[in-house]
CSV table of C-alpha atoms and ligand atoms in Angstrom, one decimal:
chain,number,residue,atom,x,y,z
A,1,MET,CA,-5.8,121.0,-41.8
A,2,SER,CA,-7.6,118.5,-44.0
A,3,SER,CA,-7.8,114.9,-42.9
A,4,SER,CA,-6.1,113.7,-46.3
A,5,GLU,CA,-3.0,116.1,-45.1
A,6,THR,CA,-2.7,114.4,-41.5
A,7,GLN,CA,-3.3,110.7,-42.9
A,8,TYR,CA,-0.8,108.6,-41.8
A,9,GLN,CA,1.6,111.7,-40.3
A,10,THR,CA,2.7,112.5,-37.0
A,11,ILE,CA,1.2,114.9,-34.5
A,12,VAL,CA,3.8,115.7,-31.6
A,13,VAL,CA,2.8,117.2,-28.6
A,14,THR,CA,5.6,118.7,-26.5
A,15,GLY,CA,4.9,119.1,-22.6
A,16,ALA,CA,2.6,116.2,-22.8
A,17,SER,CA,3.4,115.0,-19.3
A,18,GLY,CA,2.0,118.0,-17.6
A,19,LEU,CA,-1.6,119.3,-16.6
A,20,VAL,CA,-2.9,120.0,-20.0
A,21,GLY,CA,-1.0,117.5,-22.3
A,22,SER,CA,-2.2,114.6,-19.9
A,23,ALA,CA,-5.7,116.0,-20.4
A,24,LEU,CA,-5.1,115.7,-24.2
A,25,LYS,CA,-3.2,112.6,-23.7
A,26,GLU,CA,-6.4,111.0,-22.4
A,27,VAL,CA,-8.7,112.7,-24.6
A,28,ILE,CA,-7.2,111.0,-27.6
A,29,ALA,CA,-6.9,107.8,-25.5
A,30,THR,CA,-10.8,107.8,-25.2
A,31,GLU,CA,-12.4,109.4,-27.7
A,32,PRO,CA,-13.2,107.5,-30.7
A,33,VAL,CA,-11.2,107.6,-33.8
A,34,ASP,CA,-12.4,109.9,-36.5
A,35,SER,CA,-14.8,111.4,-34.0
A,36,SER,CA,-14.7,114.9,-33.4
A,37,TYR,CA,-11.8,115.2,-30.8
A,38,GLY,CA,-10.7,111.7,-31.5
A,39,ARG,CA,-7.3,110.7,-33.4
A,40,ARG,CA,-8.1,110.4,-36.9
A,41,THR,CA,-7.3,106.9,-38.9
A,42,GLY,CA,-4.0,106.2,-39.8
A,43,GLU,CA,-2.8,109.5,-37.3
A,44,ARG,CA,0.2,109.0,-35.0
A,45,TRP,CA,0.3,110.9,-32.1
A,46,VAL,CA,3.8,111.1,-30.1
A,47,PHE,CA,3.6,112.7,-26.5
A,48,LEU,CA,6.8,114.2,-25.1
A,49,ARG,CA,7.9,114.9,-21.6
A,50,SER,CA,11.2,116.9,-20.7
A,51,SER,CA,13.3,113.6,-20.3
A,52,ASP,CA,12.5,112.9,-24.1
A,53,GLY,CA,14.9,116.2,-24.5
A,54,ASP,CA,15.2,119.5,-23.2
A,55,LEU,CA,13.4,121.9,-25.4
A,56,ARG,CA,15.7,124.6,-24.0
A,57,ASP,CA,18.5,123.0,-26.1
A,58,LEU,CA,18.3,123.7,-29.9
A,59,ALA,CA,20.1,120.4,-30.6
A,60,GLN,CA,18.0,118.2,-28.5
A,61,THR,CA,14.9,120.2,-30.0
A,62,GLU,CA,16.3,119.3,-33.4
A,63,ALA,CA,16.9,115.9,-32.5
A,64,ILE,CA,13.1,115.3,-31.4
A,65,PHE,CA,12.1,116.9,-35.0
A,66,GLU,CA,14.6,114.9,-36.9
A,67,LYS,CA,13.1,112.0,-35.3
A,68,TYR,CA,9.3,112.4,-35.6
A,69,LYS,CA,9.0,114.6,-38.6
A,70,PRO,CA,6.0,116.0,-37.4
A,71,VAL,CA,3.3,117.2,-39.6
A,72,ALA,CA,1.9,119.4,-36.9
A,73,VAL,CA,3.0,120.2,-33.0
A,74,ILE,CA,0.9,121.1,-30.2
A,75,HIS,CA,3.2,122.9,-28.2
A,76,LEU,CA,2.2,122.9,-24.3
A,77,ALA,CA,5.9,122.5,-23.0
A,78,ALA,CA,6.9,125.7,-20.5
A,79,LEU,CA,8.3,126.7,-17.4
A,80,VAL,CA,4.9,127.0,-15.6
A,81,GLY,CA,4.1,128.3,-12.0
A,82,GLY,CA,1.5,130.0,-10.1
A,83,LEU,CA,1.5,133.8,-8.8
A,84,PHE,CA,4.0,133.1,-6.1
A,85,ASN,CA,6.5,131.1,-8.4
A,86,ASN,CA,6.6,133.7,-11.2
A,87,MET,CA,7.2,136.5,-8.7
A,88,LYS,CA,10.1,134.6,-7.2
A,89,HIS,CA,11.3,133.7,-10.4
A,90,ASN,CA,10.7,136.5,-13.2
A,91,LEU,CA,14.0,136.2,-15.2
A,92,THR,CA,14.0,132.0,-15.1
A,93,PHE,CA,10.2,132.0,-16.5
A,94,MET,CA,11.3,134.4,-19.1
A,95,ARG,CA,14.5,132.8,-20.1
A,96,ASP,CA,13.5,128.9,-20.2
A,97,ASN,CA,10.3,130.0,-22.1
A,98,ILE,CA,11.9,132.1,-24.9
A,99,LEU,CA,14.5,129.3,-25.2
A,100,ILE,CA,11.8,126.5,-25.3
A,101,ASN,CA,9.7,128.6,-27.7
A,102,ASP,CA,12.4,129.9,-30.0
A,103,ASN,CA,14.0,126.3,-30.4
A,104,VAL,CA,10.4,124.5,-31.0
A,105,LEU,CA,9.4,127.2,-33.9
A,106,TRP,CA,12.9,127.2,-35.2
A,107,SER,CA,12.8,123.7,-35.6
A,108,ALA,CA,9.4,123.3,-36.8
A,109,TYR,CA,10.2,125.8,-39.5
A,110,LYS,CA,13.7,124.0,-40.5
A,111,HIS,CA,11.7,120.1,-40.7
A,112,ASP,CA,8.8,121.6,-42.9
A,113,THR,CA,6.1,121.3,-39.7
A,114,LYS,CA,3.0,122.4,-41.5
A,115,LYS,CA,1.6,123.7,-38.1
A,116,VAL,CA,2.4,124.7,-34.9
A,117,ILE,CA,-0.3,125.6,-32.2
A,118,SER,CA,1.8,127.2,-29.1
A,119,CYS,CA,0.2,128.0,-25.9
A,120,LEU,CA,-0.2,131.3,-24.1
A,121,SER,CA,-2.0,132.6,-21.2
A,122,THR,CA,-4.4,135.6,-20.5
A,123,CYS,CA,-1.4,136.8,-18.3
A,124,VAL,CA,0.1,138.0,-21.5
A,125,PHE,CA,-2.5,140.9,-21.6
A,126,PRO,CA,-1.9,144.6,-20.4
A,127,ASP,CA,-2.8,144.7,-16.7
A,128,LYS,CA,-4.4,148.4,-17.4
A,129,VAL,CA,-6.6,147.7,-20.4
A,130,GLU,CA,-10.5,148.0,-21.4
A,131,TYR,CA,-12.4,145.2,-20.4
A,132,PRO,CA,-13.2,142.5,-21.6
A,133,LEU,CA,-9.8,141.0,-23.1
A,134,THR,CA,-9.9,140.5,-26.6
A,135,GLU,CA,-7.6,138.9,-29.1
A,136,THR,CA,-6.4,142.5,-30.4
A,137,LYS,CA,-5.4,143.9,-27.0
A,138,ILE,CA,-1.9,141.5,-26.6
A,139,HIS,CA,0.4,144.3,-26.9
A,140,SER,CA,-1.4,147.1,-25.9
A,141,GLY,CA,0.3,147.7,-22.8
A,142,PRO,CA,2.9,146.5,-19.9
A,143,PRO,CA,1.6,143.0,-18.5
A,144,HIS,CA,0.8,142.8,-14.9
A,145,SER,CA,4.5,143.3,-12.5
A,146,SER,CA,4.1,139.9,-10.8
A,147,ASN,CA,4.6,137.8,-13.9
A,148,PHE,CA,6.3,140.1,-16.4
A,149,GLY,CA,9.1,137.6,-17.3
A,150,TYR,CA,6.5,134.8,-18.4
A,151,SER,CA,4.0,137.2,-19.7
A,152,HIS,CA,6.8,138.8,-22.1
A,153,ALA,CA,8.2,135.4,-22.9
A,154,LYS,CA,4.8,134.3,-24.1
A,155,ARG,CA,3.8,137.4,-26.0
A,156,LEU,CA,6.8,137.0,-28.0
A,157,VAL,CA,5.5,133.7,-29.3
A,158,ASP,CA,2.6,135.9,-31.1
A,159,VAL,CA,5.3,138.4,-32.4
A,160,GLN,CA,7.2,135.0,-33.5
A,161,ASN,CA,4.3,133.6,-35.3
A,162,ARG,CA,3.7,136.7,-37.2
A,163,ALA,CA,7.4,136.9,-38.4
A,164,TYR,CA,7.4,133.2,-39.5
A,165,LYS,CA,4.3,133.9,-41.1
A,166,ASP,CA,5.5,137.1,-43.1
A,167,GLU,CA,8.9,135.8,-43.9
A,168,PHE,CA,8.5,132.0,-44.6
A,169,GLY,CA,4.7,131.9,-45.0
A,170,CYS,CA,4.3,129.3,-41.8
A,171,ASN,CA,1.3,128.3,-40.3
A,172,PHE,CA,2.0,128.9,-36.5
A,173,THR,CA,-0.6,130.2,-34.2
A,174,SER,CA,-1.3,130.6,-30.7
A,175,ALA,CA,-4.1,129.7,-28.1
A,176,ILE,CA,-4.9,131.8,-25.0
A,177,PRO,CA,-6.1,130.1,-22.4
A,178,THR,CA,-7.3,131.3,-18.6
A,179,ASN,CA,-6.2,129.5,-15.6
A,180,VAL,CA,-6.5,125.9,-16.2
A,181,PHE,CA,-7.1,123.1,-13.5
A,182,GLY,CA,-8.0,119.2,-13.6
A,183,PRO,CA,-6.4,115.7,-13.0
A,184,TYR,CA,-2.4,115.8,-13.4
A,185,ASP,CA,-1.9,119.1,-11.9
A,186,ASN,CA,0.7,120.5,-10.1
A,187,PHE,CA,-0.1,120.0,-6.5
A,188,ASP,CA,2.9,121.8,-5.1
A,189,LEU,CA,1.8,123.9,-2.1
A,190,GLU,CA,4.0,127.2,-3.0
A,191,ASP,CA,4.7,127.1,-6.3
A,192,SER,CA,1.1,125.9,-7.9
A,193,HIS,CA,-1.9,127.7,-9.3
A,194,VAL,CA,-4.6,128.5,-6.9
A,195,ILE,CA,-7.1,125.7,-7.4
A,196,PRO,CA,-4.4,122.9,-6.9
A,197,GLY,CA,-2.7,124.6,-4.3
A,198,LEU,CA,-5.8,125.0,-2.1
A,199,ILE,CA,-7.0,121.6,-2.9
A,200,HIS,CA,-3.6,120.2,-1.2
A,201,LYS,CA,-3.8,122.8,1.4
A,202,CYS,CA,-7.3,122.1,2.5
A,203,TYR,CA,-6.5,118.2,2.3
A,204,LEU,CA,-3.8,118.5,4.7
A,205,ALA,CA,-5.7,120.9,7.4
A,206,LYS,CA,-8.6,118.5,7.1
A,207,LYS,CA,-6.2,115.5,7.6
A,208,ASN,CA,-3.8,117.2,10.4
A,209,GLY,CA,-6.8,119.1,12.2
A,210,THR,CA,-4.9,122.3,11.2
A,211,PRO,CA,-6.7,125.9,10.2
A,212,PHE,CA,-7.0,125.8,6.2
A,213,VAL,CA,-5.1,129.2,5.2
A,214,VAL,CA,-6.0,131.1,1.8
A,215,SER,CA,-3.3,133.4,0.4
A,216,GLY,CA,-4.4,137.2,0.0
A,217,THR,CA,-7.6,138.9,0.7
A,218,GLY,CA,-9.8,136.3,-1.6
A,219,LYS,CA,-11.2,138.9,-3.5
A,220,PRO,CA,-9.7,139.0,-6.9
A,221,LEU,CA,-11.5,137.1,-9.7
A,222,ARG,CA,-10.5,134.7,-12.3
A,223,GLN,CA,-12.0,132.4,-15.1
A,224,PHE,CA,-11.1,129.0,-14.7
A,225,ILE,CA,-10.8,126.4,-17.5
A,226,TYR,CA,-11.1,122.4,-16.9
A,227,SER,CA,-8.4,120.6,-18.7
A,228,PHE,CA,-10.3,118.3,-20.4
A,229,ASP,CA,-12.2,121.0,-22.1
A,230,LEU,CA,-9.1,122.7,-23.2
A,231,ALA,CA,-7.5,119.7,-24.6
A,232,LYS,CA,-10.6,119.3,-27.0
A,233,LEU,CA,-10.4,123.2,-28.0
A,234,PHE,CA,-6.9,122.4,-28.7
A,235,ILE,CA,-8.0,119.1,-31.1
A,236,TRP,CA,-10.8,121.6,-32.8
A,237,MET,CA,-8.0,124.0,-33.2
A,238,LEU,CA,-5.6,121.7,-34.9
A,239,ARG,CA,-8.5,120.9,-37.5
A,240,GLU,CA,-10.2,124.1,-37.7
A,241,TYR,CA,-8.2,127.1,-37.2
A,242,ASP,CA,-5.6,128.0,-39.7
A,243,SER,CA,-5.2,131.8,-39.1
A,244,VAL,CA,-1.8,133.4,-37.2
A,245,GLU,CA,-4.2,135.5,-34.9
A,246,PRO,CA,-4.3,134.0,-31.3
A,247,LEU,CA,-7.4,132.7,-30.0
A,248,ILE,CA,-9.0,133.2,-26.3
A,249,LEU,CA,-9.8,129.5,-25.2
A,250,SER,CA,-12.1,130.6,-22.2
A,251,VAL,CA,-15.3,130.3,-20.3
A,252,GLY,CA,-17.8,133.4,-20.8
A,253,GLU,CA,-16.4,136.7,-19.4
A,254,ASP,CA,-19.6,136.6,-16.7
A,255,GLU,CA,-18.1,133.6,-15.5
A,256,GLU,CA,-15.5,134.9,-12.9
A,257,LEU,CA,-15.2,133.6,-9.4
A,258,SER,CA,-13.5,135.2,-6.7
A,259,ILE,CA,-11.0,133.3,-5.1
A,260,LYS,CA,-13.2,133.1,-1.9
A,261,GLU,CA,-16.0,131.7,-3.9
A,262,VAL,CA,-13.3,129.0,-5.0
A,263,ALA,CA,-11.9,128.4,-1.4
A,264,ASP,CA,-15.5,127.9,-0.5
A,265,ALA,CA,-16.1,125.5,-3.2
A,266,ILE,CA,-12.9,123.4,-2.3
A,267,VAL,CA,-14.0,123.5,1.7
A,268,LYS,CA,-17.2,122.0,0.3
A,269,GLU,CA,-15.4,119.2,-2.2
A,270,VAL,CA,-13.0,118.1,0.4
A,271,GLY,CA,-15.4,118.3,3.4
A,272,PHE,CA,-13.4,120.3,5.4
A,273,THR,CA,-15.2,121.8,8.9
A,274,GLY,CA,-12.3,123.5,10.7
A,275,GLU,CA,-11.0,126.9,10.7
A,276,TYR,CA,-10.7,128.7,7.4
A,277,LYS,CA,-8.7,132.0,7.5
A,278,PHE,CA,-7.0,134.4,4.8
A,279,ASP,CA,-3.6,135.4,5.1
A,280,THR,CA,-3.7,139.3,3.6
A,281,THR,CA,-0.1,139.4,4.1
A,282,LYS,CA,0.4,137.5,0.8
A,283,SER,CA,-0.5,139.1,-2.5
A,284,ASP,CA,-3.4,139.1,-4.5
A,285,GLY,CA,-1.7,139.6,-7.7
A,286,GLN,CA,-3.5,141.0,-10.8
A,287,PHE,CA,-7.0,141.9,-9.5
A,288,ARG,CA,-8.8,140.3,-12.4
A,289,LYS,CA,-8.2,140.0,-16.5
A,290,PRO,CA,-11.9,138.8,-17.8
A,291,ALA,CA,-11.2,137.6,-21.4
A,292,SER,CA,-13.9,137.4,-24.1
A,293,ASN,CA,-14.8,134.0,-25.9
A,294,ASP,CA,-16.7,135.3,-28.3
A,295,LYS,CA,-14.6,134.7,-31.0
A,296,LEU,CA,-14.1,131.1,-30.0
A,297,GLN,CA,-17.6,130.6,-29.5
A,298,SER,CA,-18.6,132.1,-33.2
A,299,LEU,CA,-16.2,129.8,-34.7
A,300,ILE,CA,-16.8,126.8,-33.0
A,301,GLY,CA,-20.7,127.3,-32.9
A,302,GLY,CA,-21.4,127.3,-28.8
A,303,TYR,CA,-18.9,124.8,-27.0
A,304,LYS,CA,-20.3,123.5,-23.9
A,305,PHE,CA,-17.7,124.0,-20.9
A,306,LYS,CA,-18.1,121.5,-17.9
A,307,PRO,CA,-19.7,123.1,-15.2
A,308,PHE,CA,-17.0,124.6,-12.5
A,309,ASP,CA,-18.7,122.6,-9.8
A,310,GLU,CA,-18.8,119.2,-11.6
A,311,ALA,CA,-15.0,119.5,-12.8
A,312,LEU,CA,-13.8,120.8,-9.3
A,313,GLN,CA,-15.5,117.6,-8.2
A,314,HIS,CA,-13.9,115.7,-10.3
A,315,THR,CA,-10.6,117.3,-9.8
A,316,VAL,CA,-10.4,117.0,-6.0
A,317,LYS,CA,-11.6,113.3,-6.2
A,318,TRP,CA,-8.6,112.7,-8.5
A,319,PHE,CA,-6.6,114.2,-5.9
A,320,ILE,CA,-7.4,112.3,-3.2
A,321,ASP,CA,-7.5,109.0,-4.9
A,322,ASN,CA,-4.1,109.6,-6.5
A,323,TYR,CA,-2.4,111.5,-3.4
A,324,ASP,CA,0.7,109.4,-3.6
A,325,PHE,CA,1.2,109.7,-7.2
A,326,ALA,CA,0.4,113.1,-7.8
A,327,ARG,CA,2.7,116.2,-7.9
A,328,THR,CA,2.6,117.4,-4.6
A,329,GLY,CA,5.9,118.7,-4.1
A,330,PHE,CA,6.9,115.3,-2.3
A,331,GLU,CA,7.9,113.5,-5.6
A,332,SER,CA,10.4,111.3,-3.8
A,333,SER,CA,7.4,109.5,-2.2
A,334,ALA,CA,6.1,108.8,-5.4
A,335,ALA,CA,9.1,107.9,-6.8
A,336,ALA,CA,9.3,105.1,-4.3
A,337,LYS,CA,5.9,104.1,-4.8
A,338,GLY,CA,6.5,103.5,-8.7
A,339,GLY,CA,6.5,107.4,-10.4
A,340,ARG,CA,4.1,109.8,-11.1
A,341,ALA,CA,0.3,109.3,-11.8
A,342,GLN,CA,0.0,108.8,-15.9
A,343,PRO,CA,-3.2,109.0,-18.0
A,344,LYS,CA,-4.4,105.7,-19.5
A,345,GLU,CA,-2.1,105.1,-22.9
A,346,PRO,CA,-3.8,105.2,-25.8
A,347,GLU,CA,-4.3,102.1,-27.7
A,348,ALA,CA,-1.5,101.3,-30.4
A,349,THR,CA,-3.2,100.4,-33.6
A,350,ALA,CA,-0.7,100.4,-36.2
A,351,PRO,CA,-1.7,101.3,-39.9
A,352,ALA,CA,0.5,99.3,-42.0
A,353,GLY,CA,4.1,100.6,-42.7
A,354,ILE,CA,3.9,102.6,-39.2
A,355,ASN,CA,5.9,102.4,-36.6
A,356,ALA,CA,3.9,100.8,-33.5
A,357,GLU,CA,6.2,102.5,-30.9
A,358,THR,CA,4.4,105.4,-31.7
A,359,THR,CA,1.0,104.6,-33.6
A,360,GLY,CA,-2.0,105.6,-32.2
A,361,GLY,CA,-0.5,107.8,-29.5
A,362,VAL,CA,1.4,106.3,-27.1
A,363,HIS,CA,4.2,108.0,-25.1
A,364,ALA,CA,7.3,108.4,-27.2
A,365,ALA,CA,9.5,106.6,-24.4
A,366,ALA,CA,7.0,103.8,-24.3
B,1,NAP,P1,2.6,121.8,-16.4
B,1,NAP,O1,1.6,120.8,-15.6
B,1,NAP,O2,3.7,122.6,-15.7
B,1,NAP,O3,3.3,120.9,-17.6
B,1,NAP,C1,4.7,121.4,-18.4
B,1,NAP,C2,4.8,120.6,-19.2
B,1,NAP,O4,6.2,121.3,-19.6
B,1,NAP,C3,5.4,119.0,-18.8
B,1,NAP,O5,5.3,118.0,-19.6
B,1,NAP,C4,7.1,119.3,-18.4
B,1,NAP,O6,7.7,118.2,-18.5
B,1,NAP,C5,7.3,120.4,-19.9
B,1,NAP,N1,8.6,121.0,-19.8
B,1,NAP,C6,8.9,122.0,-18.9
B,1,NAP,N2,10.2,122.5,-19.1
B,1,NAP,C7,10.6,121.9,-20.3
B,1,NAP,C8,11.9,121.6,-21.2
B,1,NAP,N3,12.8,122.6,-20.3
B,1,NAP,N4,12.0,120.8,-22.0
B,1,NAP,C9,10.8,120.0,-22.3
B,1,NAP,N5,9.6,119.6,-21.6
B,1,NAP,C10,9.4,120.6,-20.8
B,1,NAP,O7,2.0,122.8,-17.2
B,1,NAP,P2,0.6,123.2,-18.0
B,1,NAP,O8,-0.2,123.7,-16.7
B,1,NAP,O9,0.1,121.7,-18.4
B,1,NAP,O10,0.9,124.3,-19.0
B,1,NAP,C11,0.6,123.7,-20.2
B,1,NAP,C12,0.6,124.9,-21.5
B,1,NAP,O11,-0.6,125.5,-20.9
B,1,NAP,C13,1.9,125.8,-21.0
B,1,NAP,O12,2.3,126.2,-22.3
B,1,NAP,C14,1.3,126.9,-20.3
B,1,NAP,O13,2.1,128.2,-20.4
B,1,NAP,C15,0.0,126.9,-20.8
B,1,NAP,N6,-0.9,127.6,-19.7
B,1,NAP,C16,-1.3,127.1,-18.3
B,1,NAP,C17,-2.2,127.6,-17.6
B,1,NAP,C18,-2.6,127.0,-16.3
B,1,NAP,O14,-3.2,127.6,-15.5
B,1,NAP,N7,-1.8,125.8,-15.8
B,1,NAP,C19,-2.8,128.5,-18.0
B,1,NAP,C20,-2.7,129.1,-19.0
B,1,NAP,C21,-1.7,128.6,-20.0
B,1,NAP,P3,8.0,117.2,-17.3
B,1,NAP,O15,6.8,116.9,-16.5
B,1,NAP,O16,8.4,116.1,-18.3
B,1,NAP,O17,9.2,117.7,-16.8
B,2,GFB,O1,-3.4,130.7,-9.9
B,2,GFB,P1,-2.6,131.9,-9.5
B,2,GFB,O2,-1.4,131.6,-8.9
B,2,GFB,O3,-2.6,132.6,-10.8
B,2,GFB,O4,-3.8,132.5,-8.5
B,2,GFB,P2,-2.7,133.9,-11.4
B,2,GFB,C1,-3.4,133.6,-8.0
B,2,GFB,C2,-4.6,134.3,-7.2
B,2,GFB,O5,-4.8,133.2,-6.2
B,2,GFB,C3,-4.2,135.4,-6.1
B,2,GFB,C4,-4.7,133.5,-4.6
B,2,GFB,O6,-5.1,136.2,-5.8
B,2,GFB,C5,-3.7,134.6,-5.0
B,2,GFB,O7,-3.7,135.6,-3.6
B,2,GFB,N1,-4.4,132.5,-4.0
B,2,GFB,C6,-5.0,132.1,-2.5
B,2,GFB,C7,-3.5,131.4,-4.3
B,2,GFB,N2,-4.4,131.4,-2.3
B,2,GFB,C8,-3.5,130.9,-3.2
B,2,GFB,C9,-2.4,129.4,-3.1
B,2,GFB,O8,-2.2,128.8,-2.2
B,2,GFB,N3,-1.8,129.8,-4.2
B,2,GFB,C10,-1.9,130.3,-5.3
B,2,GFB,N4,-1.0,130.1,-6.5
B,2,GFB,N5,-2.7,131.3,-5.2
B,2,GFB,C11,-1.0,133.0,-12.6
B,2,GFB,C12,0.4,133.7,-13.5
B,2,GFB,O9,-1.7,134.2,-12.4
B,2,GFB,O10,-1.7,132.5,-13.6
B,2,GFB,C13,0.9,133.1,-14.5
B,2,GFB,O11,1.3,134.0,-12.7
B,2,GFB,C14,-0.2,132.3,-15.2
B,2,GFB,O12,2.0,133.5,-15.1
B,2,GFB,C15,-1.4,131.3,-14.9
B,2,GFB,O13,-0.5,133.2,-16.3
B,2,GFB,C16,-2.6,131.2,-15.6
B,2,GFB,O14,-4.0,133.6,-12.2
B,2,GFB,O15,-2.6,135.1,-10.7
């Protein structure tokens, strides 16, 4: 999309109160206007959360598109969870995400949105396939059984994007990130992803003098991407990437870490010195899913990811500093103290003729 097309036009981010959306909001708030990852002059960014409209409902979704008439949408909203949440709720993960994605893409088409970038996940790939995973392998076999509901719903977005392009010429595409972590994550003890779950468990083990228990054997391998790197890559895709073909957003395939290496790094960051063990009665999930970032790096020209240890250090510090306001699964205590932790609001610098309420990237409800 050229800058002239986006001037004085609205970019909507769905799911902006989550892990990735909060990072995107913070990047837009802090990067200089008209810089590589900044807002462009006159652009209006609208950051939506579920209370702005339930995207499982077509009428509510259409009302959002009617209100903001976005030229582009970064579509992050989804029912999201770690391995154990997915295993318990495959149907709900499939159904909610199919509804959300179908409503968003249909409303975008009906309201002439010029570009939509949806978010998949490397779990969409087949479990049994030649590694590394590359963009062409999504539909080459069934996904891992632990999260088949979510994976099929997300795979379908790629099919939908191609069908919208074929029938209506739409510029809808998708990004495929690996496991994401960072500030504003969901740190629930049972339902979250491994990094936020283990940070919270280790923090409580230190505080209460109890053992730190890691689920599974610690042997599975994962690639992790810091939410602020992912946010910048979404902004780059918005500006530069106009193909229906999905794009893997990942660190290099040589940067897999075992769950034990991750747990060790968390123990070090939290400063935990007590008993530390593995509960091998719990599932390991998929053993590995190494993804290649060759396509990304060749297009962007060598993106430098924040080193894992530095990103983890920042995330652990954020969690400890914001414990009362983070998504810990104990939200009633956050609500009593004034609500959930939020990124800084982008400055509202209204270009002439544009509603200051949302200009410059403030939250829709602000
Ligand atoms: P998250 O922290 O759980 O946030 C999810 C966001 O979606 C929240 O803003 C939530 O709004 C919104 N949402 C959920 N259901 C909704 C509904 N029915 N209507 C409207 N909004 C709804 O998730 P995330 O980790 O940032 O994930 C962002 C995207 O990245 C998702 O598409 C996810 O599939 C993908 N992804 C995530 C990971 C990961 O490791 N986290 C890995 C690969 C891909 P409220 O909070 O206001 O309810
Ligand atoms: O982040 P995670 O849940 O997601 O990581 P996946 C699961 C791995 O970490 C398994 C181990 O090997 C678990 O045994 N693990 C150890 C833990 N302790 C914990 C813990 O306290 N919590 C969690 N969650 N895991 C998810 C998919 O897969 O990744 C989603 O289910 C999505 O669909 C997401 O694609 C990115 O990488 O296994």
